[in-house]
XYZ file of C-alpha atoms in Angstrom:
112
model
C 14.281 -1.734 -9.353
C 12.229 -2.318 -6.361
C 8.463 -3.167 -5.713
C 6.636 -0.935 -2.948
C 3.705 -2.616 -1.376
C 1.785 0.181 1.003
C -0.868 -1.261 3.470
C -2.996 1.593 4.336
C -6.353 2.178 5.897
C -8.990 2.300 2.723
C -10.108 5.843 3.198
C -6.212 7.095 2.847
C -5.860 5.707 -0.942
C -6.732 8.901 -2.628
C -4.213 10.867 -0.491
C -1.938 8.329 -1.223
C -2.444 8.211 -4.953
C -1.856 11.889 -5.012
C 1.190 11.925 -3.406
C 2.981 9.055 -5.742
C 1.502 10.936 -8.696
C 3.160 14.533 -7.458
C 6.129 12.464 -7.437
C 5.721 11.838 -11.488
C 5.359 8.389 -10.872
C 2.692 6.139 -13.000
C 1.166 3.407 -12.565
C 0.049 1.563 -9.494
C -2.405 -1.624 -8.591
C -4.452 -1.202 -5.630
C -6.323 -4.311 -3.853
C -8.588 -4.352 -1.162
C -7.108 -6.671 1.695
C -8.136 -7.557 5.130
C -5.476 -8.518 8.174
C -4.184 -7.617 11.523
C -0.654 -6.347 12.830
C -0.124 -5.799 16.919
C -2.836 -4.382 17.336
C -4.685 -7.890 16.838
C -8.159 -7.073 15.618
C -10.598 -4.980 17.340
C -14.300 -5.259 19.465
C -17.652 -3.818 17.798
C -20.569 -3.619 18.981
C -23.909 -4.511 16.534
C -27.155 -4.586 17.561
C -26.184 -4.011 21.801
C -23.720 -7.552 20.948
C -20.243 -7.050 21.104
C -18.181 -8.915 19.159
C -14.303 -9.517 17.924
C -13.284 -8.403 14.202
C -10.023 -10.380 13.376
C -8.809 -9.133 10.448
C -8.945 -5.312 9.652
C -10.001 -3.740 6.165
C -6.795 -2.617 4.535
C -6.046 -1.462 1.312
C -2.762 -2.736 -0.681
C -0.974 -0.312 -3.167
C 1.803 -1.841 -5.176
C 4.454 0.006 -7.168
C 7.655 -0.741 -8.925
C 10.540 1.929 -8.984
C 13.797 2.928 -9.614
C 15.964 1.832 -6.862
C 17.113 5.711 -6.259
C 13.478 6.531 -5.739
C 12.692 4.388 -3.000
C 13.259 6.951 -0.443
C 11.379 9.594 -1.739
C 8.326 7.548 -2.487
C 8.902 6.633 1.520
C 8.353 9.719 2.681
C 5.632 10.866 0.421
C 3.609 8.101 0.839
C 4.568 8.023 5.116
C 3.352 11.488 5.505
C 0.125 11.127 2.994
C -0.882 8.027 5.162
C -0.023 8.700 8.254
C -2.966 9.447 10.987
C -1.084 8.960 14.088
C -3.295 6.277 15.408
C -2.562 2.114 15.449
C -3.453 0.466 11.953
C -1.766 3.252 9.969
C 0.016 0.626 8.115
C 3.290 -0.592 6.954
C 5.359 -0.374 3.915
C 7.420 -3.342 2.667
C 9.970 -2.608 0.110
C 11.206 -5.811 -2.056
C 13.981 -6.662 -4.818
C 12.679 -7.219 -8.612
C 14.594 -8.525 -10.702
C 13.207 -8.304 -13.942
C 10.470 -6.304 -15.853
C 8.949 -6.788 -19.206
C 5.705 -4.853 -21.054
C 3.963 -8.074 -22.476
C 2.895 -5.512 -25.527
C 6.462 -3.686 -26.725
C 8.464 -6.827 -24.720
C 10.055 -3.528 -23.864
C 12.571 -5.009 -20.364
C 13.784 -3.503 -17.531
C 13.528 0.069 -16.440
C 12.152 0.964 -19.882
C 9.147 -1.465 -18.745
C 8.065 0.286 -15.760
């Protein structure tokens, strides 16, 4: 099994919802984050004032699949996010070792 974690720009979500979803995948938590990549932050300007914004408003969408799914979910959610501009995001695939449902104490794949 493996956990997805998707940074993408907040208005994307929906799009990217969709596209795990087509995929017949359930299940998903979604936070809203703020950070910065290479792009560093970005000037505004508010009120004639310009000033620098730090961290960016992201949005984090975390999944847990099969480990043969990883690559499909990859390119689903790479084309439903993608914009073509800096700040698309990033996708960060990790190891997990163990599931369990707290309610059945149902473990593993069967818990996902």
């Amino acid at each position: 099994m493996r956990k997805i974690e998707i940074i993408v720009r907040p208005f994307k979500v929906d799009d990217v919802k969709d596209a795990i979803s087509a995929l017949g995948l359930k299940g998903m938590t979604v936070t809203d984050v703020k950070g910065f990549g290479r792009q560093g932050g970005h000037k505004e300007v508010y009120r004639g004032a310009e000033y620098q914004v730090d961290f960016i408003a992201k949005t984090k969408v975390e999944i847990v699949v099969d480990a043969d799914r990883v690559s499909e979910v990859i390119e689903a959610v790479s084309a439903a996010a993608k914009t073509g501009k800096v700040g698309d995001g990033k996708i960060f695939v990790i190891p997990v070792e163990e599931v369990v449902r707290i309610r059945t104490g149902e473990t593993g794949p069967d818990a996902i």
